[in-house]
């Protein structure tokens, strides 16, 4: 699809940044400048009281929340963002750009299986994202649901199983089976990863590799947005990297990364009207899958993953 090809083809691949078994290859747009996306990220909007996220009703509904943009600004919700509070913690199923003053239902997945009772009336931001390998599976399930029924739902049982595995790996004490508890239990190790990575001038995205294998990419339409999102992105991949970390640094070749990017550019694209502004694009190809949000003639956000062929 041309808008995807245009977004990726104009980028330069930078030298990798590496910590232990995690590598990030910067995706650079050197002539673009820092830029601004013309929107706020979800964390910013909630911190500034520009948005409200609540259950859809007093009774609630696991796969859906109510999002209200109370400002005149546009707000970008990024695929995998975690929201905490209300009746149970959730993650957002795909990226959504919400215009000023809009109130819309948003599709979510639960990442706290053992709770269904109010802690707060509204959700807050956890400043975390669903860990990458679970997000890749969830993305595939959401794409399939969009094709088959027009819904944007995940396989909730699969998400719970992935979270349960992370809770067990991190040895977290979590009576409710919460992803938040798993992240908190691994906090120090994850922060060591985040301190090792930095946003470079003109960097709009990154290709991530674990144990020398390319696993995914993230791309935004502005360097400013990527810089704000970087720590959250590193944590999501680092949480998977921790499972196999052995002190050795393994980095794929630039050629391997370029082949992955070429497969993303060649992937077949399906288009759907977005829940907020723009359109959803779902990608599938040889060994890759992805999802993008396009608006105003550009790709606002693109996430892609290496998947079994």
Short mmCIF file of C-alpha atoms in Angstrom, two decimals:
data_model
loop_
_atom_site.label_atom_id
_atom_site.label_comp_id
_atom_site.label_asym_id
_atom_site.label_seq_id
_atom_site.Cartn_x
_atom_site.Cartn_y
_atom_site.Cartn_z
CA UNK A 1 0.00 0.00 0.00
CA UNK A 2 1.46 3.32 -1.07
CA UNK A 3 1.07 5.22 2.20
CA UNK A 4 2.92 2.44 4.07
CA UNK A 5 5.63 2.22 1.43
CA UNK A 6 6.09 5.99 1.48
CA UNK A 7 6.39 6.03 5.28
CA UNK A 8 9.11 3.36 5.33
CA UNK A 9 11.01 4.07 2.12
CA UNK A 10 12.06 7.58 3.15
CA UNK A 11 13.80 6.41 6.31
CA UNK A 12 17.47 5.74 6.97
CA UNK A 13 18.54 2.82 9.14
CA UNK A 14 20.83 3.93 11.96
CA UNK A 15 23.51 2.09 13.91
CA UNK A 16 22.02 -0.19 16.58
CA UNK A 17 21.83 0.68 20.25
CA UNK A 18 22.30 -2.43 22.37
CA UNK A 19 21.78 -3.51 25.96
CA UNK A 20 22.40 -7.15 26.81
CA UNK A 21 20.27 -9.18 24.35
CA UNK A 22 18.05 -6.31 23.14
CA UNK A 23 18.96 -4.14 20.13
CA UNK A 24 17.13 -1.17 18.67
CA UNK A 25 17.96 0.00 15.14
CA UNK A 26 16.89 3.66 14.78
CA UNK A 27 14.63 4.60 11.87
CA UNK A 28 15.76 8.10 10.95
CA UNK A 29 14.24 10.90 8.89
CA UNK A 30 17.28 13.21 9.04
CA UNK A 31 15.74 16.11 7.10
CA UNK A 32 12.41 16.15 8.91
CA UNK A 33 13.47 17.96 12.09
CA UNK A 34 11.96 17.16 15.51
CA UNK A 35 8.43 17.87 14.32
CA UNK A 36 5.18 17.61 16.24
CA UNK A 37 2.38 15.22 15.45
CA UNK A 38 -0.41 17.70 16.10
CA UNK A 39 -1.84 15.60 18.94
CA UNK A 40 -1.23 14.60 22.54
CA UNK A 41 -0.33 11.08 23.58
CA UNK A 42 -2.71 9.34 25.97
CA UNK A 43 -0.41 9.72 28.98
CA UNK A 44 -0.07 13.47 28.38
CA UNK A 45 -3.82 13.91 27.95
CA UNK A 46 -4.65 12.07 31.17
CA UNK A 47 -1.94 13.87 33.15
CA UNK A 48 -3.32 17.22 31.96
CA UNK A 49 -6.97 16.21 32.63
CA UNK A 50 -7.79 16.58 28.92
CA UNK A 51 -9.47 13.18 28.74
CA UNK A 52 -11.59 10.78 30.77
CA UNK A 53 -11.66 7.00 30.48
CA UNK A 54 -14.40 5.09 32.27
CA UNK A 55 -16.31 1.85 32.13
CA UNK A 56 -19.07 2.02 29.51
CA UNK A 57 -21.66 1.68 32.31
CA UNK A 58 -21.89 0.96 36.01
CA UNK A 59 -21.94 -2.75 35.22
CA UNK A 60 -19.01 -2.44 32.81
CA UNK A 61 -18.04 -4.52 29.78
CA UNK A 62 -14.69 -6.32 29.61
CA UNK A 63 -13.90 -5.62 25.90
CA UNK A 64 -14.95 -1.97 25.78
CA UNK A 65 -14.37 1.33 27.59
CA UNK A 66 -15.71 4.88 27.16
CA UNK A 67 -13.17 7.51 26.09
CA UNK A 68 -14.00 11.21 26.23
CA UNK A 69 -11.71 13.90 24.87
CA UNK A 70 -12.66 16.96 26.92
CA UNK A 71 -10.20 19.24 25.14
CA UNK A 72 -9.85 20.84 21.72
CA UNK A 73 -6.64 18.84 21.10
CA UNK A 74 -6.41 15.58 19.20
CA UNK A 75 -5.34 12.62 21.35
CA UNK A 76 -3.46 9.53 20.13
CA UNK A 77 -4.12 6.22 21.88
CA UNK A 78 -1.39 3.74 20.94
CA UNK A 79 -1.96 0.02 20.43
CA UNK A 80 -1.07 -1.78 23.67
CA UNK A 81 -1.25 1.22 26.04
CA UNK A 82 -2.26 0.10 29.55
CA UNK A 83 -5.02 1.78 31.55
CA UNK A 84 -5.32 1.06 35.27
CA UNK A 85 -8.21 1.39 37.72
CA UNK A 86 -12.01 1.14 37.50
CA UNK A 87 -13.16 -2.52 37.53
CA UNK A 88 -10.01 -4.08 36.05
CA UNK A 89 -6.88 -2.98 34.19
CA UNK A 90 -7.06 -3.03 30.37
CA UNK A 91 -4.87 -2.49 27.32
CA UNK A 92 -5.97 -0.74 24.10
CA UNK A 93 -6.47 -3.07 21.13
CA UNK A 94 -5.32 -0.74 18.33
CA UNK A 95 -4.19 2.83 17.76
CA UNK A 96 -6.94 5.48 17.69
CA UNK A 97 -6.79 9.21 16.99
CA UNK A 98 -9.59 10.97 18.88
CA UNK A 99 -10.58 14.46 17.77
CA UNK A 100 -11.32 17.34 20.11
CA UNK A 101 -14.60 16.99 22.00
CA UNK A 102 -15.22 13.42 20.79
CA UNK A 103 -16.64 10.68 22.99
CA UNK A 104 -16.24 7.15 21.61
CA UNK A 105 -16.18 3.55 22.80
CA UNK A 106 -12.71 2.01 22.56
CA UNK A 107 -11.90 -1.72 22.20
CA UNK A 108 -9.71 -3.12 24.95
CA UNK A 109 -8.45 -6.36 26.47
CA UNK A 110 -8.22 -7.19 30.16
CA UNK A 111 -4.77 -7.68 31.71
CA UNK A 112 -6.01 -8.37 35.25
CA UNK A 113 -8.07 -11.55 35.24
CA UNK A 114 -8.86 -11.83 38.95
CA UNK A 115 -10.62 -8.52 39.60
CA UNK A 116 -14.05 -7.20 38.63
CA UNK A 117 -14.72 -4.50 41.21
CA UNK A 118 -14.23 -0.74 41.28
CA UNK A 119 -11.02 0.74 42.65
CA UNK A 120 -11.52 4.15 41.03
CA UNK A 121 -14.30 5.74 39.01
CA UNK A 122 -11.92 6.61 36.15
CA UNK A 123 -8.87 4.99 34.60
CA UNK A 124 -5.37 6.35 34.90
CA UNK A 125 -2.33 5.76 32.74
CA UNK A 126 0.15 3.11 33.79
CA UNK A 127 2.80 4.50 31.41
CA UNK A 128 3.30 0.91 30.27
CA UNK A 129 2.37 -1.14 27.24
CA UNK A 130 1.52 -4.78 26.65
CA UNK A 131 4.78 -6.71 26.27
CA UNK A 132 5.75 -7.23 22.65
CA UNK A 133 5.19 -10.94 22.04
CA UNK A 134 1.68 -10.79 23.51
CA UNK A 135 0.99 -7.63 21.52
CA UNK A 136 1.99 -9.40 18.29
CA UNK A 137 -0.49 -12.22 18.95
CA UNK A 138 -3.19 -9.78 20.00
CA UNK A 139 -2.65 -7.76 16.81
CA UNK A 140 -3.24 -10.87 14.70
CA UNK A 141 -6.44 -11.70 16.55
CA UNK A 142 -7.76 -8.15 16.20
CA UNK A 143 -6.99 -8.14 12.46
CA UNK A 144 -8.86 -11.44 12.03
CA UNK A 145 -11.86 -10.10 13.95
CA UNK A 146 -11.95 -6.96 11.80
CA UNK A 147 -11.99 -9.06 8.64
CA UNK A 148 -14.58 -11.52 9.88
CA UNK A 149 -17.04 -9.41 11.86
CA UNK A 150 -15.95 -5.77 11.78
CA UNK A 151 -15.23 -5.97 15.51
CA UNK A 152 -11.87 -5.04 17.02
CA UNK A 153 -11.71 -7.71 19.69
CA UNK A 154 -8.79 -9.87 20.79
CA UNK A 155 -8.80 -13.45 22.03
CA UNK A 156 -9.24 -12.56 25.71
CA UNK A 157 -8.32 -16.03 26.96
CA UNK A 158 -5.05 -15.88 25.04
CA UNK A 159 -4.21 -12.46 26.54
CA UNK A 160 -4.89 -13.75 30.05
CA UNK A 161 -2.68 -16.79 29.41
CA UNK A 162 0.18 -14.57 28.18
CA UNK A 163 -0.13 -12.31 31.23
CA UNK A 164 -0.22 -15.35 33.55
CA UNK A 165 3.04 -16.57 32.00
CA UNK A 166 4.67 -13.18 32.66
CA UNK A 167 3.42 -13.12 36.24
CA UNK A 168 4.95 -16.57 36.75
CA UNK A 169 8.24 -15.61 35.07
CA UNK A 170 8.60 -12.44 37.15
CA UNK A 171 7.63 -14.28 40.36
CA UNK A 172 5.23 -11.47 41.13
CA UNK A 173 2.84 -11.60 44.05
CA UNK A 174 -0.39 -10.88 42.21
CA UNK A 175 -3.70 -12.05 43.70
CA UNK A 176 -5.53 -10.67 40.65
CA UNK A 177 -3.14 -11.94 37.97
CA UNK A 178 -2.21 -8.39 36.99
CA UNK A 179 0.27 -7.42 34.28
CA UNK A 180 1.03 -4.33 36.36
CA UNK A 181 2.29 -6.52 39.20
CA UNK A 182 4.53 -8.45 36.80
CA UNK A 183 6.05 -5.23 35.49
CA UNK A 184 6.56 -3.86 38.99
CA UNK A 185 8.26 -7.08 40.11
CA UNK A 186 10.80 -6.68 37.28
CA UNK A 187 11.11 -2.90 37.66
CA UNK A 188 14.84 -2.63 38.35
CA UNK A 189 15.88 -4.92 35.51
CA UNK A 190 13.57 -3.15 33.05
CA UNK A 191 14.82 0.30 34.04
CA UNK A 192 18.37 -0.82 33.33
CA UNK A 193 17.24 -1.43 29.75
CA UNK A 194 15.48 1.93 29.43
CA UNK A 195 18.58 3.80 30.60
CA UNK A 196 20.60 2.23 27.78
CA UNK A 197 18.50 3.59 24.90
CA UNK A 198 18.06 7.17 23.69
CA UNK A 199 16.21 8.91 20.89
CA UNK A 200 18.51 10.24 18.18
CA UNK A 201 17.91 13.45 16.19
CA UNK A 202 15.33 12.81 13.50
CA UNK A 203 14.43 9.38 14.87
CA UNK A 204 10.80 8.47 14.20
CA UNK A 205 10.93 4.79 14.99
CA UNK A 206 12.97 1.68 15.67
CA UNK A 207 13.34 -1.96 14.66
CA UNK A 208 13.76 -4.19 17.70
CA UNK A 209 15.73 -7.43 17.90
CA UNK A 210 16.05 -9.94 20.73
CA UNK A 211 18.82 -12.56 20.84
CA UNK A 212 19.95 -11.50 17.38
CA UNK A 213 16.54 -11.97 15.76
CA UNK A 214 14.36 -9.15 14.43
CA UNK A 215 11.05 -9.18 16.29
CA UNK A 216 9.23 -5.92 15.48
CA UNK A 217 9.14 -2.26 14.62
CA UNK A 218 7.42 0.90 15.80
CA UNK A 219 7.08 4.07 13.73
CA UNK A 220 5.42 7.42 14.41
CA UNK A 221 4.87 10.43 12.17
CA UNK A 222 7.13 12.70 14.25
CA UNK A 223 10.44 12.46 16.05
CA UNK A 224 8.91 14.27 19.03
CA UNK A 225 6.27 11.58 19.49
CA UNK A 226 8.79 8.76 19.22
CA UNK A 227 11.05 10.37 21.84
CA UNK A 228 8.14 10.62 24.27
CA UNK A 229 7.14 7.00 23.65
CA UNK A 230 10.61 5.42 23.69
CA UNK A 231 10.80 4.35 27.34
CA UNK A 232 7.43 2.62 27.13
CA UNK A 233 8.50 0.88 23.93
CA UNK A 234 11.81 -0.30 25.42
CA UNK A 235 10.05 -1.78 28.46
CA UNK A 236 7.62 -3.73 26.27
CA UNK A 237 10.47 -5.44 24.39
CA UNK A 238 12.80 -5.67 27.38
CA UNK A 239 10.21 -7.65 29.33
CA UNK A 240 10.44 -10.34 26.65
CA UNK A 241 14.24 -10.03 26.41
CA UNK A 242 14.58 -10.71 30.15
CA UNK A 243 13.32 -14.25 29.66
CA UNK A 244 16.40 -15.27 27.65
CA UNK A 245 19.01 -12.74 28.84
CA UNK A 246 22.32 -14.48 29.51
CA UNK A 247 24.71 -11.53 29.53
CA UNK A 248 25.62 -11.89 25.86
CA UNK A 249 24.92 -9.18 23.28
CA UNK A 250 23.58 -10.53 19.99
CA UNK A 251 22.75 -8.18 17.13
CA UNK A 252 21.36 -9.01 13.68
CA UNK A 253 23.03 -7.61 10.59
CA UNK A 254 21.74 -4.46 8.90
CA UNK A 255 20.86 -6.68 5.92
CA UNK A 256 18.54 -8.79 8.08
CA UNK A 257 16.81 -5.65 9.35
CA UNK A 258 16.46 -4.30 5.82
CA UNK A 259 14.88 -7.57 4.66
CA UNK A 260 12.33 -7.28 7.47
CA UNK A 261 11.52 -3.71 6.44
CA UNK A 262 11.20 -4.78 2.79
CA UNK A 263 8.69 -7.47 3.78
CA UNK A 264 6.69 -4.89 5.73
CA UNK A 265 6.60 -2.61 2.68
CA UNK A 266 5.47 -5.50 0.47
CA UNK A 267 2.77 -6.73 2.87
CA UNK A 268 -0.83 -6.87 1.70
CA UNK A 269 -3.00 -4.16 3.23
CA UNK A 270 -6.66 -4.10 4.22
CA UNK A 271 -8.35 -0.79 4.98
CA UNK A 272 -11.12 -0.06 7.48
CA UNK A 273 -12.78 3.13 8.67
CA UNK A 274 -11.14 4.13 11.95
CA UNK A 275 -13.06 4.48 15.20
CA UNK A 276 -11.80 8.05 15.53
CA UNK A 277 -10.11 9.99 12.74
CA UNK A 278 -8.55 8.45 9.63
CA UNK A 279 -8.45 4.78 8.66
CA UNK A 280 -7.12 1.54 10.10
CA UNK A 281 -4.72 -0.44 7.92
CA UNK A 282 -4.02 -4.08 8.72
CA UNK A 283 -0.95 -5.68 7.15
CA UNK A 284 -0.05 -9.30 6.42
CA UNK A 285 2.82 -10.75 4.43
CA UNK A 286 5.53 -13.39 4.37
CA UNK A 287 6.73 -13.63 7.96
CA UNK A 288 5.26 -10.27 9.01
CA UNK A 289 2.03 -8.76 10.33
CA UNK A 290 1.16 -5.24 11.38
CA UNK A 291 -1.34 -2.52 11.99
CA UNK A 292 -1.29 1.17 11.17
CA UNK A 293 -3.38 4.26 11.69
CA UNK A 294 -3.38 6.73 8.80
CA UNK A 295 -4.88 10.21 8.88
CA UNK A 296 -4.37 13.39 6.91
CA UNK A 297 -2.51 11.56 4.16
CA UNK A 298 0.20 10.14 6.44
CA UNK A 299 0.81 7.17 8.69
CA UNK A 300 0.38 8.46 12.24
CA UNK A 301 1.46 5.19 13.84
CA UNK A 302 2.67 1.84 12.51
CA UNK A 303 3.54 -1.28 14.47
CA UNK A 304 4.76 -4.47 12.84
CA UNK A 305 6.02 -7.85 14.03
CA UNK A 306 7.88 -10.85 12.73
CA UNK A 307 5.51 -13.82 12.77
CA UNK A 308 5.82 -17.50 11.75
CA UNK A 309 5.54 -17.88 7.96
#
